[in-house]
Amino acid sequence: MKTLFKAFLVLGVVLVAGALLLGWGMVHVLGDVPGVHLTVDGEEVILSGMGLADAFGAGIGLIVALVVLCLVVPLVLLLGLGLPLLILGAVALVALAALASVGAVVGSPLLVIGLVVWLVVRDKPRKAPRAQSAATPSAPALGASPAEPSLHA
């Protein structure tokens, strides 16, 4: 599972990097084509004429957007979807436990009667009693062979 996760992570990073390169290249290629203009909020954006302050502002905006995508979106999904599902699962488990306990309380007289009937009716094998007579020699002691005389009478 770890290998599959690593493969998907590398594939995702490669796809994001490729999309960034294609987007960046497309903006630069289309920016040089006559008759094509990039407009944002009704104003034309000229990337070749971007100064240091504009580039710094754009970089800060990209960093903020990246933080939002990496932190805020997963937290919203986790708390917005995961937490309600977790609460719903806990409520379902509590309801099942309540039903099981009510069933046990309601069915307890039947369970007690069933236990008594089972104890009375069950087939318990009985062991035959061993009668030791004086004529029968006692069993040899542990470790002694049957041919050796025993010291126990």
CSV table of N, CA, C and O in Angstrom, one decimal, residues 15-83:
chain,number,residue,atom,x,y,z
A,15,LEU,N,2.3,15.6,-12.6
A,15,LEU,CA,1.1,16.2,-13.3
A,15,LEU,C,1.0,17.7,-13.0
A,15,LEU,O,0.7,18.5,-13.9
A,16,VAL,N,1.1,18.0,-11.7
A,16,VAL,CA,1.0,19.4,-11.3
A,16,VAL,C,2.2,20.2,-11.9
A,16,VAL,O,2.0,21.3,-12.4
A,17,ALA,N,3.4,19.7,-11.9
A,17,ALA,CA,4.5,20.4,-12.5
A,17,ALA,C,4.3,20.6,-14.0
A,17,ALA,O,4.6,21.7,-14.5
A,18,GLY,N,3.9,19.5,-14.6
A,18,GLY,CA,3.6,19.6,-16.1
A,18,GLY,C,2.5,20.7,-16.4
A,18,GLY,O,2.7,21.5,-17.4
A,19,ALA,N,1.5,20.7,-15.6
A,19,ALA,CA,0.4,21.7,-15.8
A,19,ALA,C,0.9,23.1,-15.6
A,19,ALA,O,0.6,24.1,-16.3
A,20,LEU,N,1.8,23.3,-14.6
A,20,LEU,CA,2.4,24.6,-14.3
A,20,LEU,C,3.2,25.1,-15.5
A,20,LEU,O,3.2,26.2,-15.9
A,21,LEU,N,4.1,24.2,-16.0
A,21,LEU,CA,5.0,24.5,-17.1
A,21,LEU,C,4.2,24.8,-18.4
A,21,LEU,O,4.5,25.8,-19.1
A,22,LEU,N,3.1,24.0,-18.6
A,22,LEU,CA,2.3,24.2,-19.8
A,22,LEU,C,1.6,25.6,-19.7
A,22,LEU,O,1.5,26.3,-20.7
A,23,GLY,N,1.0,25.8,-18.5
A,23,GLY,CA,0.3,27.1,-18.3
A,23,GLY,C,1.2,28.3,-18.5
A,23,GLY,O,0.9,29.3,-19.1
A,24,TRP,N,2.4,28.2,-17.8
A,24,TRP,CA,3.4,29.3,-17.9
A,24,TRP,C,3.8,29.5,-19.3
A,24,TRP,O,3.9,30.7,-19.8
A,25,GLY,N,4.1,28.4,-20.0
A,25,GLY,CA,4.6,28.6,-21.4
A,25,GLY,C,3.5,29.1,-22.3
A,25,GLY,O,3.7,29.9,-23.2
A,26,MET,N,2.2,28.7,-22.1
A,26,MET,CA,1.1,29.1,-22.9
A,26,MET,C,0.9,30.6,-22.7
A,26,MET,O,0.6,31.4,-23.7
A,27,VAL,N,1.0,31.1,-21.5
A,27,VAL,CA,0.8,32.5,-21.2
A,27,VAL,C,1.9,33.3,-21.9
A,27,VAL,O,1.6,34.4,-22.6
A,28,HIS,N,3.1,32.8,-21.9
A,28,HIS,CA,4.2,33.6,-22.6
A,28,HIS,C,4.1,33.5,-24.1
A,28,HIS,O,4.4,34.5,-24.8
A,29,VAL,N,3.7,32.4,-24.6
A,29,VAL,CA,3.6,32.2,-26.1
A,29,VAL,C,2.4,33.1,-26.6
A,29,VAL,O,2.5,33.8,-27.5
A,30,LEU,N,1.3,33.0,-25.9
A,30,LEU,CA,0.1,33.8,-26.3
A,30,LEU,C,0.3,35.2,-26.0
A,30,LEU,O,-0.4,36.1,-26.7
A,31,GLY,N,1.1,35.6,-25.1
A,31,GLY,CA,1.4,37.0,-24.8
A,31,GLY,C,2.1,37.7,-25.9
A,31,GLY,O,2.0,38.9,-26.1
A,32,ASP,N,2.9,37.0,-26.7
A,32,ASP,CA,3.6,37.6,-27.8
A,32,ASP,C,2.9,37.5,-29.1
A,32,ASP,O,3.3,38.2,-30.1
A,33,VAL,N,1.8,36.8,-29.2
A,33,VAL,CA,1.0,36.8,-30.4
A,33,VAL,C,0.2,38.0,-30.6
A,33,VAL,O,-0.5,38.5,-29.6
A,34,PRO,N,0.3,38.7,-31.7
A,34,PRO,CA,-0.5,39.9,-31.9
A,34,PRO,C,-2.0,39.6,-32.0
A,34,PRO,O,-2.4,38.6,-32.5
A,35,GLY,N,-2.8,40.4,-31.3
A,35,GLY,CA,-4.2,40.3,-31.3
A,35,GLY,C,-4.7,39.4,-30.1
A,35,GLY,O,-5.9,39.3,-29.9
A,36,VAL,N,-3.9,38.9,-29.3
A,36,VAL,CA,-4.3,38.1,-28.2
A,36,VAL,C,-3.9,38.9,-26.9
A,36,VAL,O,-2.8,39.3,-26.7
A,37,HIS,N,-4.9,39.1,-26.1
A,37,HIS,CA,-4.7,39.9,-24.9
A,37,HIS,C,-5.2,39.2,-23.7
A,37,HIS,O,-6.3,38.6,-23.7
A,38,LEU,N,-4.5,39.2,-22.6
A,38,LEU,CA,-4.9,38.6,-21.3
A,38,LEU,C,-5.4,39.7,-20.4
A,38,LEU,O,-4.7,40.6,-20.1
A,39,THR,N,-6.7,39.5,-20.1
A,39,THR,CA,-7.3,40.5,-19.3
A,39,THR,C,-7.8,39.9,-18.0
A,39,THR,O,-8.4,38.8,-18.0
A,40,VAL,N,-7.6,40.6,-16.9
A,40,VAL,CA,-8.1,40.2,-15.6
A,40,VAL,C,-8.8,41.4,-15.0
A,40,VAL,O,-8.3,42.5,-14.8
A,41,ASP,N,-10.1,41.2,-14.7
A,41,ASP,CA,-11.0,42.2,-14.1
A,41,ASP,C,-11.0,43.4,-15.0
A,41,ASP,O,-11.1,44.6,-14.6
A,42,GLY,N,-11.0,43.2,-16.3
A,42,GLY,CA,-11.2,44.2,-17.3
A,42,GLY,C,-9.9,45.0,-17.6
A,42,GLY,O,-9.9,45.9,-18.4
A,43,GLU,N,-8.8,44.6,-17.0
A,43,GLU,CA,-7.5,45.3,-17.3
A,43,GLU,C,-6.6,44.3,-18.0
A,43,GLU,O,-6.5,43.2,-17.7
A,44,GLU,N,-5.9,44.9,-19.0
A,44,GLU,CA,-5.0,44.0,-19.7
A,44,GLU,C,-3.7,43.8,-18.9
A,44,GLU,O,-3.1,44.7,-18.3
A,45,VAL,N,-3.3,42.5,-18.9
A,45,VAL,CA,-2.1,42.1,-18.1
A,45,VAL,C,-1.0,41.9,-19.1
A,45,VAL,O,-1.1,41.1,-20.1
A,46,ILE,N,0.1,42.6,-18.9
A,46,ILE,CA,1.3,42.4,-19.8
A,46,ILE,C,2.4,41.8,-18.9
A,46,ILE,O,2.9,42.5,-18.0
A,47,LEU,N,2.7,40.6,-19.1
A,47,LEU,CA,3.7,39.9,-18.2
A,47,LEU,C,5.1,40.4,-18.4
A,47,LEU,O,5.9,40.4,-17.5
A,48,SER,N,5.4,40.8,-19.7
A,48,SER,CA,6.8,41.2,-19.9
A,48,SER,C,7.1,42.5,-19.3
A,48,SER,O,8.3,42.8,-19.0
A,49,GLY,N,6.1,43.3,-19.0
A,49,GLY,CA,6.3,44.6,-18.4
A,49,GLY,C,6.1,44.6,-16.9
A,49,GLY,O,6.0,45.7,-16.3
A,50,MET,N,6.1,43.4,-16.3
A,50,MET,CA,5.9,43.3,-14.9
A,50,MET,C,7.1,43.7,-14.1
A,50,MET,O,8.2,43.2,-14.4
A,51,GLY,N,6.9,44.7,-13.2
A,51,GLY,CA,8.0,45.1,-12.4
A,51,GLY,C,8.3,44.2,-11.2
A,51,GLY,O,7.6,43.2,-11.0
A,52,LEU,N,9.3,44.6,-10.3
A,52,LEU,CA,9.6,43.8,-9.2
A,52,LEU,C,8.5,43.7,-8.2
A,52,LEU,O,8.2,42.7,-7.6
A,53,ALA,N,7.8,44.9,-7.9
A,53,ALA,CA,6.7,44.9,-7.0
A,53,ALA,C,5.6,44.1,-7.4
A,53,ALA,O,4.9,43.4,-6.6
A,54,ASP,N,5.2,44.1,-8.7
A,54,ASP,CA,4.1,43.3,-9.2
A,54,ASP,C,4.5,41.8,-9.1
A,54,ASP,O,3.6,41.0,-8.8
A,55,ALA,N,5.7,41.4,-9.5
A,55,ALA,CA,6.1,40.0,-9.4
A,55,ALA,C,6.1,39.6,-7.9
A,55,ALA,O,5.7,38.4,-7.7
A,56,PHE,N,6.5,40.4,-7.0
A,56,PHE,CA,6.5,40.1,-5.6
A,56,PHE,C,5.0,39.9,-5.1
A,56,PHE,O,4.7,38.9,-4.4
A,57,GLY,N,4.1,40.7,-5.5
A,57,GLY,CA,2.7,40.6,-5.2
A,57,GLY,C,2.1,39.3,-5.8
A,57,GLY,O,1.3,38.6,-5.1
A,58,ALA,N,2.5,39.0,-7.0
A,58,ALA,CA,2.0,37.8,-7.6
A,58,ALA,C,2.5,36.6,-6.9
A,58,ALA,O,1.8,35.6,-6.7
A,59,GLY,N,3.8,36.6,-6.5
A,59,GLY,CA,4.4,35.5,-5.7
A,59,GLY,C,3.7,35.3,-4.4
A,59,GLY,O,3.4,34.2,-4.0
A,60,ILE,N,3.4,36.4,-3.7
A,60,ILE,CA,2.7,36.3,-2.4
A,60,ILE,C,1.3,35.7,-2.6
A,60,ILE,O,0.8,34.9,-1.8
A,61,GLY,N,0.6,36.2,-3.7
A,61,GLY,CA,-0.7,35.6,-4.0
A,61,GLY,C,-0.6,34.2,-4.3
A,61,GLY,O,-1.5,33.4,-3.8
A,62,LEU,N,0.4,33.7,-5.0
A,62,LEU,CA,0.5,32.3,-5.3
A,62,LEU,C,0.8,31.5,-4.0
A,62,LEU,O,0.3,30.4,-3.8
A,63,ILE,N,1.6,32.0,-3.1
A,63,ILE,CA,1.9,31.4,-1.8
A,63,ILE,C,0.6,31.2,-1.0
A,63,ILE,O,0.4,30.2,-0.4
A,64,VAL,N,-0.1,32.3,-0.9
A,64,VAL,CA,-1.4,32.3,-0.2
A,64,VAL,C,-2.4,31.3,-0.8
A,64,VAL,O,-3.0,30.5,0.0
A,65,ALA,N,-2.5,31.2,-2.1
A,65,ALA,CA,-3.3,30.3,-2.7
A,65,ALA,C,-2.9,28.8,-2.5
A,65,ALA,O,-3.7,27.9,-2.2
A,66,LEU,N,-1.6,28.6,-2.5
A,66,LEU,CA,-1.0,27.3,-2.2
A,66,LEU,C,-1.3,26.9,-0.7
A,66,LEU,O,-1.7,25.7,-0.5
A,67,VAL,N,-1.2,27.8,0.2
A,67,VAL,CA,-1.5,27.5,1.6
A,67,VAL,C,-3.0,27.2,1.8
A,67,VAL,O,-3.4,26.2,2.5
A,68,VAL,N,-3.8,27.9,1.1
A,68,VAL,CA,-5.3,27.6,1.2
A,68,VAL,C,-5.6,26.3,0.6
A,68,VAL,O,-6.3,25.5,1.1
A,69,LEU,N,-4.9,25.9,-0.5
A,69,LEU,CA,-5.2,24.6,-1.2
A,69,LEU,C,-4.7,23.5,-0.3
A,69,LEU,O,-5.3,22.4,-0.3
A,70,CYS,N,-3.5,23.7,0.3
A,70,CYS,CA,-2.9,22.6,1.1
A,70,CYS,C,-3.4,22.4,2.5
A,70,CYS,O,-3.4,21.3,3.1
A,71,LEU,N,-3.9,23.5,3.1
A,71,LEU,CA,-4.3,23.4,4.5
A,71,LEU,C,-5.8,23.6,4.7
A,71,LEU,O,-6.5,22.8,5.4
A,72,VAL,N,-6.4,24.7,4.1
A,72,VAL,CA,-7.8,25.0,4.4
A,72,VAL,C,-8.7,24.0,3.7
A,72,VAL,O,-9.7,23.5,4.4
A,73,VAL,N,-8.5,23.7,2.5
A,73,VAL,CA,-9.4,22.8,1.8
A,73,VAL,C,-9.4,21.4,2.4
A,73,VAL,O,-10.5,20.9,2.7
A,74,PRO,N,-8.3,20.8,2.8
A,74,PRO,CA,-8.4,19.5,3.5
A,74,PRO,C,-9.1,19.6,4.9
A,74,PRO,O,-9.8,18.7,5.2
A,75,LEU,N,-8.8,20.7,5.6
A,75,LEU,CA,-9.5,20.8,6.9
A,75,LEU,C,-11.0,21.0,6.7
A,75,LEU,O,-11.8,20.5,7.5
A,76,VAL,N,-11.4,21.7,5.7
A,76,VAL,CA,-12.8,21.9,5.5
A,76,VAL,C,-13.5,20.6,5.1
A,76,VAL,O,-14.6,20.2,5.6
A,77,LEU,N,-12.8,19.8,4.3
A,77,LEU,CA,-13.3,18.5,3.9
A,77,LEU,C,-13.4,17.6,5.1
A,77,LEU,O,-14.3,16.8,5.3
A,78,LEU,N,-12.3,17.6,5.9
A,78,LEU,CA,-12.3,16.7,7.1
A,78,LEU,C,-13.4,17.1,8.1
A,78,LEU,O,-14.1,16.2,8.6
A,79,LEU,N,-13.5,18.4,8.4
A,79,LEU,CA,-14.5,18.8,9.4
A,79,LEU,C,-15.9,18.9,8.8
A,79,LEU,O,-16.8,18.7,9.5
A,80,GLY,N,-16.0,19.2,7.5
A,80,GLY,CA,-17.3,19.3,6.9
A,80,GLY,C,-17.9,18.0,6.5
A,80,GLY,O,-19.1,17.8,6.5
A,81,LEU,N,-17.1,17.0,6.2
A,81,LEU,CA,-17.6,15.7,5.7
A,81,LEU,C,-17.3,14.6,6.7
A,81,LEU,O,-18.1,13.8,7.1
A,82,GLY,N,-16.0,14.6,7.2
A,82,GLY,CA,-15.6,13.5,8.0
A,82,GLY,C,-16.2,13.5,9.4
A,82,GLY,O,-16.6,12.5,9.9
A,83,LEU,N,-16.3,14.7,10.0
A,83,LEU,CA,-16.9,14.8,11.4
A,83,LEU,C,-18.3,14.4,11.4
A,83,LEU,O,-18.7,13.6,12.3
